[in-house]
Amino acid sequence: PQEPQAPFPYEEKEVSFTNVKHGFSLGGTLTLPEGKGPFPAAILVSGSGSQNRDEEIFGHKPFKLLADQLTRRGIAVLRYDDRGVGSSGGSAAESTSGDLAGDARSAFDYLLSNNIIDHSQIGIIGHSEGGMIAFMLASSHKDIAFIISLAGPGVDGKTILLEQSDYITSLSGVASSIREDNRIVMTAVYDIMMANESYQVWEEEVIDFTSKFYSEKDMGYYSEEDIERGKKNLLASIPESSYAWMRYFVMFDPTPLFDSIKCPVLALNGEKDCQVLPEKNIQSIKNGLLTAGNTNTFTMILPGLNHLFQNCETGLPNEYGILEETFDQKTLDMMSEWILQQVH
């Protein structure tokens, strides 16, 4: 992994700020370039799942690397522990992307209170779900100077999850008939979810649907054990504590937001991203923003990169931890240069 090593030619400050609405504080690191300031700034917003300020995954710390690279180029960076992680209060259970957007906005408000930051030049860089949060905030807050979406969703959550599952299983060599059954079941799972706020009702209806669906199949194909194990795994994959998050994500469609995003946008996806498939998502972001008249929109699909922006072979998630690279250097350089063009 490419972990930045001290001594650093910039200042690192341990900071905390408050989500006033929910009454807890979040802990983070603010890196400040050399010099007097005021500096342009970027806030880093992590992808789904509870992550620390470095967005640490499989021994890699992409947000630590990103903060290091940007701060060396004169951009202050605030990264923070997600709620319920590290030095941040609150709890991820029951919270949705909408709640997490409130945490990111609290980070923004903290920078607005800090005079070493240029208040007219604060942007948001979001990875995966963080890209979705960047779109949410930029559509409703006109004081955001720029956003960078790194593998952010351009289409609704249900579509993303169905296509992700189908693509990963096809790359993994799963037979097309099993993939088709899986798609029918998961479509029903998400449709039942969209119709029911109650986890218990959802659980009952999913069990009813899957039992009926598999009982009508040719039983030579799936054993009773397969079916029971499948049901158990399915329910375990969406526990009650994350149901509110999942339901919000499945129902969320970013496309109406694009009409009201007027700040500069850089949207990037790896060509081998298996989790947020590049063509459909990038095309939707590009079309939405350009149709709404946002001409300062730059989108790109980056050859050979996966969901974490590592150069890779397959792009499958089981490869993330094996790869030595944390984040493609050319992409880091492109992001730095693009931000400097927007803020100067």
mmCIF file of C-alpha atoms in Angstrom:
data_model
loop_
_atom_site.group_PDB
_atom_site.id
_atom_site.type_symbol
_atom_site.label_atom_id
_atom_site.label_comp_id
_atom_site.label_asym_id
_atom_site.label_seq_id
_atom_site.Cartn_x
_atom_site.Cartn_y
_atom_site.Cartn_z
ATOM 1 C CA PRO A 1 0.000 0.000 0.000
ATOM 2 C CA GLN A 2 1.070 3.579 -0.783
ATOM 3 C CA GLU A 3 0.939 4.983 2.734
ATOM 4 C CA PRO A 4 2.295 8.548 3.052
ATOM 5 C CA GLN A 5 5.289 8.688 5.420
ATOM 6 C CA ALA A 6 6.277 11.548 7.742
ATOM 7 C CA PRO A 7 7.813 14.111 7.838
ATOM 8 C CA PHE A 8 5.082 15.903 5.905
ATOM 9 C CA PRO A 9 5.498 19.335 4.272
ATOM 10 C CA TYR A 10 2.145 20.406 5.748
ATOM 11 C CA GLU A 11 0.331 20.621 9.074
ATOM 12 C CA GLU A 12 -1.983 17.862 10.359
ATOM 13 C CA LYS A 13 -4.561 18.914 12.952
ATOM 14 C CA GLU A 14 -6.867 16.684 14.960
ATOM 15 C CA VAL A 15 -10.277 18.394 14.861
ATOM 16 C CA SER A 16 -13.852 17.780 15.932
ATOM 17 C CA PHE A 17 -17.141 19.323 14.833
ATOM 18 C CA THR A 18 -20.774 18.824 15.766
ATOM 19 C CA ASN A 19 -23.812 17.551 13.921
ATOM 20 C CA VAL A 20 -26.123 19.988 15.711
ATOM 21 C CA LYS A 21 -29.339 18.356 14.480
ATOM 22 C CA HIS A 22 -28.445 14.966 15.968
ATOM 23 C CA GLY A 23 -26.342 16.229 18.877
ATOM 24 C CA PHE A 24 -23.055 14.340 18.499
ATOM 25 C CA SER A 25 -19.560 15.287 17.422
ATOM 26 C CA LEU A 26 -17.412 13.842 14.659
ATOM 27 C CA GLY A 27 -13.637 13.555 14.846
ATOM 28 C CA GLY A 28 -11.337 14.104 11.918
ATOM 29 C CA THR A 29 -8.029 15.322 10.545
ATOM 30 C CA LEU A 30 -7.529 18.670 8.833
ATOM 31 C CA THR A 31 -4.383 18.902 6.717
ATOM 32 C CA LEU A 32 -3.236 22.466 5.969
ATOM 33 C CA PRO A 33 -0.711 23.400 3.263
ATOM 34 C CA GLU A 34 2.410 25.416 4.036
ATOM 35 C CA GLY A 35 1.865 29.163 4.016
ATOM 36 C CA LYS A 36 -0.575 31.660 5.469
ATOM 37 C CA GLY A 37 -3.819 30.844 3.674
ATOM 38 C CA PRO A 38 -6.679 31.243 3.310
ATOM 39 C CA PHE A 39 -6.631 27.931 1.418
ATOM 40 C CA PRO A 40 -9.151 26.250 -0.871
ATOM 41 C CA ALA A 41 -10.420 23.068 0.767
ATOM 42 C CA ALA A 42 -11.927 19.669 0.037
ATOM 43 C CA ILE A 43 -13.981 17.448 2.344
ATOM 44 C CA LEU A 44 -13.649 13.688 1.793
ATOM 45 C CA VAL A 45 -16.844 11.623 2.132
ATOM 46 C CA SER A 46 -16.518 7.837 2.275
ATOM 47 C CA GLY A 47 -18.422 5.057 0.553
ATOM 48 C CA SER A 48 -21.037 2.786 2.131
ATOM 49 C CA GLY A 49 -20.389 0.947 5.364
ATOM 50 C CA SER A 50 -18.856 2.465 8.485
ATOM 51 C CA GLN A 51 -15.351 3.683 7.691
ATOM 52 C CA ASN A 52 -12.636 5.601 9.464
ATOM 53 C CA ARG A 53 -11.233 8.924 8.258
ATOM 54 C CA ASP A 54 -8.683 7.156 6.029
ATOM 55 C CA GLU A 55 -11.459 5.098 4.371
ATOM 56 C CA GLU A 56 -9.288 2.157 5.423
ATOM 57 C CA ILE A 57 -9.976 -1.071 3.547
ATOM 58 C CA PHE A 58 -7.844 -4.238 3.256
ATOM 59 C CA GLY A 59 -4.763 -2.430 4.602
ATOM 60 C CA HIS A 60 -5.147 0.468 2.151
ATOM 61 C CA LYS A 61 -5.831 4.053 3.304
ATOM 62 C CA PRO A 62 -7.047 5.845 0.166
ATOM 63 C CA PHE A 63 -8.291 8.984 1.966
ATOM 64 C CA LYS A 64 -4.978 9.412 3.801
ATOM 65 C CA LEU A 65 -3.195 9.241 0.447
ATOM 66 C CA LEU A 66 -5.692 11.607 -1.206
ATOM 67 C CA ALA A 67 -5.356 14.149 1.633
ATOM 68 C CA ASP A 68 -1.557 13.955 1.387
ATOM 69 C CA GLN A 69 -1.510 14.474 -2.383
ATOM 70 C CA LEU A 70 -3.978 17.381 -2.398
ATOM 71 C CA THR A 71 -2.423 19.176 0.579
ATOM 72 C CA ARG A 72 1.036 19.000 -1.029
ATOM 73 C CA ARG A 73 -0.554 20.881 -3.962
ATOM 74 C CA GLY A 74 -1.956 23.691 -1.791
ATOM 75 C CA ILE A 75 -5.452 22.359 -1.003
ATOM 76 C CA ALA A 76 -6.567 21.931 2.624
ATOM 77 C CA VAL A 77 -8.359 18.619 3.250
ATOM 78 C CA LEU A 78 -10.793 17.580 5.976
ATOM 79 C CA ARG A 79 -11.441 13.862 6.404
ATOM 80 C CA TYR A 80 -13.426 12.418 9.285
ATOM 81 C CA ASP A 81 -14.454 9.174 10.967
ATOM 82 C CA ASP A 82 -17.976 8.097 10.006
ATOM 83 C CA ARG A 83 -20.559 8.295 12.806
ATOM 84 C CA GLY A 84 -20.004 5.544 15.379
ATOM 85 C CA VAL A 85 -16.401 4.928 14.235
ATOM 86 C CA GLY A 86 -13.083 6.008 15.822
ATOM 87 C CA SER A 87 -13.457 9.352 17.565
ATOM 88 C CA SER A 88 -16.921 10.101 16.119
ATOM 89 C CA GLY A 89 -20.084 9.808 18.191
ATOM 90 C CA GLY A 90 -23.512 8.780 16.997
ATOM 91 C CA SER A 91 -24.415 5.392 15.571
ATOM 92 C CA ALA A 92 -24.615 4.036 12.039
ATOM 93 C CA ALA A 93 -27.531 1.752 12.961
ATOM 94 C CA GLU A 94 -30.834 3.004 11.530
ATOM 95 C CA SER A 95 -29.105 5.892 9.717
ATOM 96 C CA THR A 96 -29.560 6.584 5.990
ATOM 97 C CA SER A 97 -27.485 8.330 3.314
ATOM 98 C CA GLY A 98 -29.645 11.386 4.035
ATOM 99 C CA ASP A 99 -28.446 11.359 7.657
ATOM 100 C CA LEU A 100 -24.838 10.887 6.538
ATOM 101 C CA ALA A 101 -25.237 13.868 4.200
ATOM 102 C CA GLY A 102 -26.008 15.860 7.364
ATOM 103 C CA ASP A 103 -22.646 14.760 8.805
ATOM 104 C CA ALA A 104 -20.864 15.930 5.636
ATOM 105 C CA ARG A 105 -22.703 19.264 5.773
ATOM 106 C CA SER A 106 -21.569 19.637 9.409
ATOM 107 C CA ALA A 107 -17.974 19.199 8.175
ATOM 108 C CA PHE A 108 -18.617 21.934 5.596
ATOM 109 C CA ASP A 109 -20.047 24.280 8.254
ATOM 110 C CA TYR A 110 -16.984 23.622 10.430
ATOM 111 C CA LEU A 111 -14.693 24.783 7.599
ATOM 112 C CA LEU A 112 -16.870 27.886 7.141
ATOM 113 C CA SER A 113 -16.077 28.790 10.753
ATOM 114 C CA ASN A 114 -12.323 28.456 10.177
ATOM 115 C CA ASN A 115 -10.591 31.573 8.849
ATOM 116 C CA ILE A 116 -7.556 29.766 7.451
ATOM 117 C CA ILE A 117 -9.959 28.330 4.830
ATOM 118 C CA ASP A 118 -11.193 30.323 1.811
ATOM 119 C CA HIS A 119 -14.946 30.075 2.437
ATOM 120 C CA SER A 120 -15.817 30.556 -1.232
ATOM 121 C CA GLN A 121 -13.598 27.639 -2.313
ATOM 122 C CA ILE A 122 -14.768 24.598 -0.336
ATOM 123 C CA GLY A 123 -15.703 21.489 -2.305
ATOM 124 C CA ILE A 124 -16.653 17.876 -1.641
ATOM 125 C CA ILE A 125 -14.971 14.717 -2.894
ATOM 126 C CA GLY A 126 -17.168 11.663 -2.417
ATOM 127 C CA HIS A 127 -16.351 8.021 -3.097
ATOM 128 C CA SER A 128 -19.216 5.678 -4.088
ATOM 129 C CA GLU A 129 -22.056 6.515 -1.642
ATOM 130 C CA GLY A 130 -20.003 9.636 -0.837
ATOM 131 C CA GLY A 131 -20.438 10.719 -4.477
ATOM 132 C CA MET A 132 -24.204 10.429 -4.026
ATOM 133 C CA ILE A 133 -23.923 12.577 -0.872
ATOM 134 C CA ALA A 134 -21.882 15.170 -2.803
ATOM 135 C CA PHE A 135 -24.703 15.391 -5.382
ATOM 136 C CA MET A 136 -27.320 15.693 -2.614
ATOM 137 C CA LEU A 137 -25.487 18.557 -0.920
ATOM 138 C CA ALA A 138 -24.547 20.423 -4.113
ATOM 139 C CA SER A 139 -28.160 20.363 -5.292
ATOM 140 C CA SER A 140 -29.431 21.992 -2.093
ATOM 141 C CA HIS A 141 -26.502 24.199 -1.002
ATOM 142 C CA LYS A 142 -25.222 26.812 -3.412
ATOM 143 C CA ASP A 143 -22.108 27.579 -1.329
ATOM 144 C CA ILE A 144 -20.346 24.358 -2.415
ATOM 145 C CA ALA A 145 -17.571 25.400 -4.817
ATOM 146 C CA PHE A 146 -17.033 22.082 -6.641
ATOM 147 C CA ILE A 147 -17.675 18.361 -6.341
ATOM 148 C CA ILE A 148 -15.751 15.285 -7.403
ATOM 149 C CA SER A 149 -17.686 12.042 -7.694
ATOM 150 C CA LEU A 150 -15.410 8.992 -7.503
ATOM 151 C CA ALA A 151 -17.559 6.054 -8.653
ATOM 152 C CA GLY A 152 -20.685 7.867 -7.466
ATOM 153 C CA PRO A 153 -24.114 6.555 -8.507
ATOM 154 C CA GLY A 154 -25.738 8.151 -11.556
ATOM 155 C CA VAL A 155 -28.848 5.944 -11.510
ATOM 156 C CA ASP A 156 -31.227 4.647 -8.823
ATOM 157 C CA GLY A 157 -29.982 2.307 -6.091
ATOM 158 C CA LYS A 158 -32.141 -0.646 -7.103
ATOM 159 C CA THR A 159 -30.613 -0.613 -10.609
ATOM 160 C CA ILE A 160 -27.093 -0.284 -9.197
ATOM 161 C CA LEU A 161 -27.491 -3.258 -6.848
ATOM 162 C CA LEU A 162 -29.148 -5.534 -9.435
ATOM 163 C CA GLU A 163 -26.518 -4.765 -12.087
ATOM 164 C CA GLN A 164 -23.651 -5.052 -9.605
ATOM 165 C CA SER A 165 -24.832 -8.492 -8.484
ATOM 166 C CA ASP A 166 -25.393 -9.719 -12.032
ATOM 167 C CA TYR A 167 -22.034 -8.437 -13.269
ATOM 168 C CA ILE A 168 -20.005 -9.830 -10.345
ATOM 169 C CA THR A 169 -21.669 -13.268 -10.573
ATOM 170 C CA SER A 170 -21.165 -13.381 -14.358
ATOM 171 C CA LEU A 171 -17.460 -12.483 -14.008
ATOM 172 C CA SER A 172 -17.206 -15.159 -11.303
ATOM 173 C CA GLY A 173 -18.517 -17.785 -13.734
ATOM 174 C CA VAL A 174 -22.012 -18.348 -12.297
ATOM 175 C CA ALA A 175 -24.394 -20.014 -14.801
ATOM 176 C CA SER A 176 -26.809 -17.641 -16.566
ATOM 177 C CA SER A 177 -29.895 -19.593 -15.400
ATOM 178 C CA ILE A 178 -28.882 -19.163 -11.744
ATOM 179 C CA ARG A 179 -28.111 -15.484 -12.376
ATOM 180 C CA GLU A 180 -31.566 -15.020 -13.888
ATOM 181 C CA ASP A 181 -33.236 -16.651 -10.859
ATOM 182 C CA ASN A 182 -31.131 -14.456 -8.586
ATOM 183 C CA ARG A 183 -32.198 -11.353 -10.504
ATOM 184 C CA ILE A 184 -35.913 -12.248 -10.210
ATOM 185 C CA VAL A 185 -35.579 -12.892 -6.472
ATOM 186 C CA MET A 186 -33.546 -9.734 -5.764
ATOM 187 C CA THR A 187 -35.912 -7.574 -7.841
ATOM 188 C CA ALA A 188 -38.756 -8.857 -5.651
ATOM 189 C CA VAL A 189 -36.692 -8.323 -2.489
ATOM 190 C CA TYR A 190 -36.133 -4.650 -3.401
ATOM 191 C CA ASP A 191 -39.720 -4.101 -4.590
ATOM 192 C CA ILE A 192 -41.068 -5.507 -1.305
ATOM 193 C CA MET A 193 -38.605 -3.257 0.531
ATOM 194 C CA MET A 194 -39.750 -0.159 -1.351
ATOM 195 C CA ALA A 195 -43.348 -0.934 -0.376
ATOM 196 C CA ASN A 196 -42.684 -1.614 3.325
ATOM 197 C CA GLU A 197 -41.112 0.540 5.988
ATOM 198 C CA SER A 198 -41.414 -2.334 8.467
ATOM 199 C CA TYR A 199 -38.515 -4.800 8.518
ATOM 200 C CA GLN A 200 -40.748 -7.530 9.965
ATOM 201 C CA VAL A 201 -43.305 -7.218 7.137
ATOM 202 C CA TRP A 202 -40.484 -7.190 4.579
ATOM 203 C CA GLU A 203 -38.934 -10.313 6.125
ATOM 204 C CA GLU A 204 -42.241 -12.233 6.087
ATOM 205 C CA GLU A 205 -43.036 -11.268 2.496
ATOM 206 C CA VAL A 206 -39.521 -12.128 1.298
ATOM 207 C CA ILE A 207 -39.733 -15.579 2.934
ATOM 208 C CA ASP A 208 -43.169 -16.122 1.317
ATOM 209 C CA PHE A 209 -41.937 -15.003 -2.099
ATOM 210 C CA THR A 210 -38.734 -17.066 -2.115
ATOM 211 C CA SER A 211 -40.489 -20.199 -0.798
ATOM 212 C CA LYS A 212 -43.126 -19.944 -3.529
ATOM 213 C CA PHE A 213 -40.591 -19.065 -6.249
ATOM 214 C CA TYR A 214 -38.296 -22.018 -5.530
ATOM 215 C CA SER A 215 -41.127 -24.500 -4.891
ATOM 216 C CA GLU A 216 -42.260 -23.892 -8.481
ATOM 217 C CA LYS A 217 -38.767 -24.598 -9.897
ATOM 218 C CA ASP A 218 -37.651 -27.981 -11.168
ATOM 219 C CA MET A 219 -36.433 -29.431 -7.884
ATOM 220 C CA GLY A 220 -33.581 -31.327 -9.481
ATOM 221 C CA TYR A 221 -31.868 -27.976 -9.719
ATOM 222 C CA TYR A 222 -31.918 -26.614 -6.161
ATOM 223 C CA SER A 223 -31.841 -28.920 -3.125
ATOM 224 C CA GLU A 224 -33.949 -28.125 -0.037
ATOM 225 C CA GLU A 225 -30.675 -27.289 1.734
ATOM 226 C CA ASP A 226 -29.681 -24.864 -1.048
ATOM 227 C CA ILE A 227 -33.013 -23.072 -0.732
ATOM 228 C CA GLU A 228 -32.912 -22.841 3.070
ATOM 229 C CA ARG A 229 -29.298 -21.683 3.052
ATOM 230 C CA GLY A 230 -30.098 -19.139 0.338
ATOM 231 C CA LYS A 231 -32.996 -17.716 2.360
ATOM 232 C CA LYS A 232 -30.886 -17.532 5.505
ATOM 233 C CA ASN A 233 -28.000 -15.793 3.710
ATOM 234 C CA LEU A 234 -30.353 -13.351 2.019
ATOM 235 C CA LEU A 235 -31.960 -12.272 5.301
ATOM 236 C CA ALA A 236 -28.569 -12.147 7.056
ATOM 237 C CA SER A 237 -27.207 -9.879 4.301
ATOM 238 C CA ILE A 238 -29.815 -7.223 5.152
ATOM 239 C CA PRO A 239 -30.045 -7.106 8.973
ATOM 240 C CA GLU A 240 -32.625 -4.933 10.686
ATOM 241 C CA SER A 241 -29.939 -2.434 11.776
ATOM 242 C CA SER A 242 -29.113 -1.576 8.145
ATOM 243 C CA TYR A 243 -32.662 -1.871 6.737
ATOM 244 C CA ALA A 244 -33.371 1.878 6.853
ATOM 245 C CA TRP A 245 -30.065 2.568 5.052
ATOM 246 C CA MET A 246 -30.705 -0.094 2.412
ATOM 247 C CA ARG A 247 -34.300 0.983 1.800
ATOM 248 C CA TYR A 248 -33.239 4.627 1.359
ATOM 249 C CA PHE A 249 -30.460 3.585 -1.044
ATOM 250 C CA VAL A 250 -32.688 1.274 -3.118
ATOM 251 C CA MET A 251 -35.301 4.024 -3.522
ATOM 252 C CA PHE A 252 -32.821 6.849 -4.104
ATOM 253 C CA ASP A 253 -32.537 8.237 -7.632
ATOM 254 C CA PRO A 254 -29.935 10.988 -8.114
ATOM 255 C CA THR A 255 -31.160 12.097 -11.555
ATOM 256 C CA PRO A 256 -33.635 14.781 -10.342
ATOM 257 C CA LEU A 257 -30.761 16.404 -8.398
ATOM 258 C CA PHE A 258 -28.732 17.101 -11.527
ATOM 259 C CA ASP A 259 -31.115 19.911 -12.544
ATOM 260 C CA SER A 260 -30.085 22.017 -9.581
ATOM 261 C CA ILE A 261 -26.317 21.356 -9.415
ATOM 262 C CA LYS A 262 -24.612 24.464 -10.773
ATOM 263 C CA CYS A 263 -21.072 24.096 -9.394
ATOM 264 C CA PRO A 264 -18.188 22.509 -11.359
ATOM 265 C CA VAL A 265 -18.381 18.687 -11.356
ATOM 266 C CA LEU A 266 -15.695 16.092 -12.051
ATOM 267 C CA ALA A 267 -17.155 12.563 -12.223
ATOM 268 C CA LEU A 268 -14.783 9.615 -12.580
ATOM 269 C CA ASN A 269 -15.314 5.856 -12.765
ATOM 270 C CA GLY A 270 -12.919 2.988 -13.215
ATOM 271 C CA GLU A 271 -13.481 0.991 -16.402
ATOM 272 C CA LYS A 272 -13.351 -2.262 -14.390
ATOM 273 C CA ASP A 273 -15.617 -1.074 -11.555
ATOM 274 C CA CYS A 274 -17.903 -4.022 -10.679
ATOM 275 C CA GLN A 275 -19.885 -2.180 -8.007
ATOM 276 C CA VAL A 276 -20.983 1.002 -9.792
ATOM 277 C CA LEU A 277 -20.905 0.015 -13.461
ATOM 278 C CA PRO A 278 -19.179 2.825 -15.344
ATOM 279 C CA GLU A 279 -20.996 3.352 -18.660
ATOM 280 C CA LYS A 280 -24.564 3.712 -17.434
ATOM 281 C CA ASN A 281 -23.689 5.751 -14.331
ATOM 282 C CA ILE A 282 -21.244 8.173 -15.966
ATOM 283 C CA GLN A 283 -23.582 8.665 -18.940
ATOM 284 C CA SER A 284 -26.496 9.504 -16.650
ATOM 285 C CA ILE A 285 -24.427 12.037 -14.652
ATOM 286 C CA LYS A 286 -23.110 13.639 -17.833
ATOM 287 C CA ASN A 287 -26.517 13.818 -19.538
ATOM 288 C CA GLY A 288 -28.265 15.127 -16.429
ATOM 289 C CA LEU A 289 -25.793 17.924 -15.768
ATOM 290 C CA LEU A 290 -25.306 19.012 -19.384
ATOM 291 C CA THR A 291 -29.064 18.980 -20.074
ATOM 292 C CA ALA A 292 -29.509 21.272 -17.060
ATOM 293 C CA GLY A 293 -26.957 23.667 -18.545
ATOM 294 C CA ASN A 294 -24.003 22.852 -16.271
ATOM 295 C CA THR A 295 -21.251 23.168 -18.853
ATOM 296 C CA ASN A 296 -18.475 22.893 -16.264
ATOM 297 C CA THR A 297 -18.948 19.133 -16.120
ATOM 298 C CA PHE A 298 -16.108 16.747 -16.878
ATOM 299 C CA THR A 299 -16.710 12.988 -16.846
ATOM 300 C CA MET A 300 -14.308 10.183 -17.600
ATOM 301 C CA ILE A 301 -14.076 6.389 -17.499
ATOM 302 C CA LEU A 302 -10.511 5.492 -16.522
ATOM 303 C CA PRO A 303 -8.986 2.445 -18.273
ATOM 304 C CA GLY A 304 -7.942 -0.528 -16.136
ATOM 305 C CA LEU A 305 -9.150 0.821 -12.768
ATOM 306 C CA ASN A 306 -11.527 -0.831 -10.279
ATOM 307 C CA HIS A 307 -14.066 0.620 -7.801
ATOM 308 C CA LEU A 308 -11.202 1.760 -5.531
ATOM 309 C CA PHE A 309 -9.278 3.302 -8.475
ATOM 310 C CA GLN A 310 -6.540 0.667 -8.334
ATOM 311 C CA ASN A 311 -5.018 -0.721 -11.526
ATOM 312 C CA CYS A 312 -6.346 -4.267 -11.561
ATOM 313 C CA GLU A 313 -6.873 -7.494 -13.489
ATOM 314 C CA THR A 314 -10.562 -8.368 -13.026
ATOM 315 C CA GLY A 315 -12.034 -5.544 -10.948
ATOM 316 C CA LEU A 316 -13.680 -8.072 -8.603
ATOM 317 C CA PRO A 317 -13.846 -7.096 -4.904
ATOM 318 C CA ASN A 318 -11.813 -10.179 -3.904
ATOM 319 C CA GLU A 319 -8.841 -8.537 -5.661
ATOM 320 C CA TYR A 320 -8.846 -5.248 -3.671
ATOM 321 C CA GLY A 321 -6.711 -6.550 -0.805
ATOM 322 C CA ILE A 322 -4.195 -8.377 -3.023
ATOM 323 C CA LEU A 323 -3.223 -5.294 -5.041
ATOM 324 C CA GLU A 324 -0.236 -3.301 -3.787
ATOM 325 C CA GLU A 325 -1.428 -0.006 -5.260
ATOM 326 C CA THR A 326 -3.778 2.095 -3.112
ATOM 327 C CA PHE A 327 -4.936 4.626 -5.746
ATOM 328 C CA ASP A 328 -3.831 5.308 -9.311
ATOM 329 C CA GLN A 329 -1.305 8.174 -9.362
ATOM 330 C CA LYS A 330 -2.470 9.647 -12.696
ATOM 331 C CA THR A 331 -5.997 9.957 -11.278
ATOM 332 C CA LEU A 332 -4.666 11.665 -8.134
ATOM 333 C CA ASP A 333 -2.769 14.152 -10.318
ATOM 334 C CA MET A 334 -5.827 14.781 -12.502
ATOM 335 C CA MET A 335 -7.972 15.525 -9.447
ATOM 336 C CA SER A 336 -5.414 17.959 -7.988
ATOM 337 C CA GLU A 337 -5.028 19.788 -11.283
ATOM 338 C CA TRP A 338 -8.785 19.979 -11.864
ATOM 339 C CA ILE A 339 -9.424 21.445 -8.385
ATOM 340 C CA LEU A 340 -6.666 24.037 -8.844
ATOM 341 C CA GLN A 341 -8.257 25.086 -12.154
ATOM 342 C CA GLN A 342 -11.638 25.589 -10.421
ATOM 343 C CA VAL A 343 -10.390 27.575 -7.437
ATOM 344 C CA HIS A 344 -7.876 29.947 -9.023
#
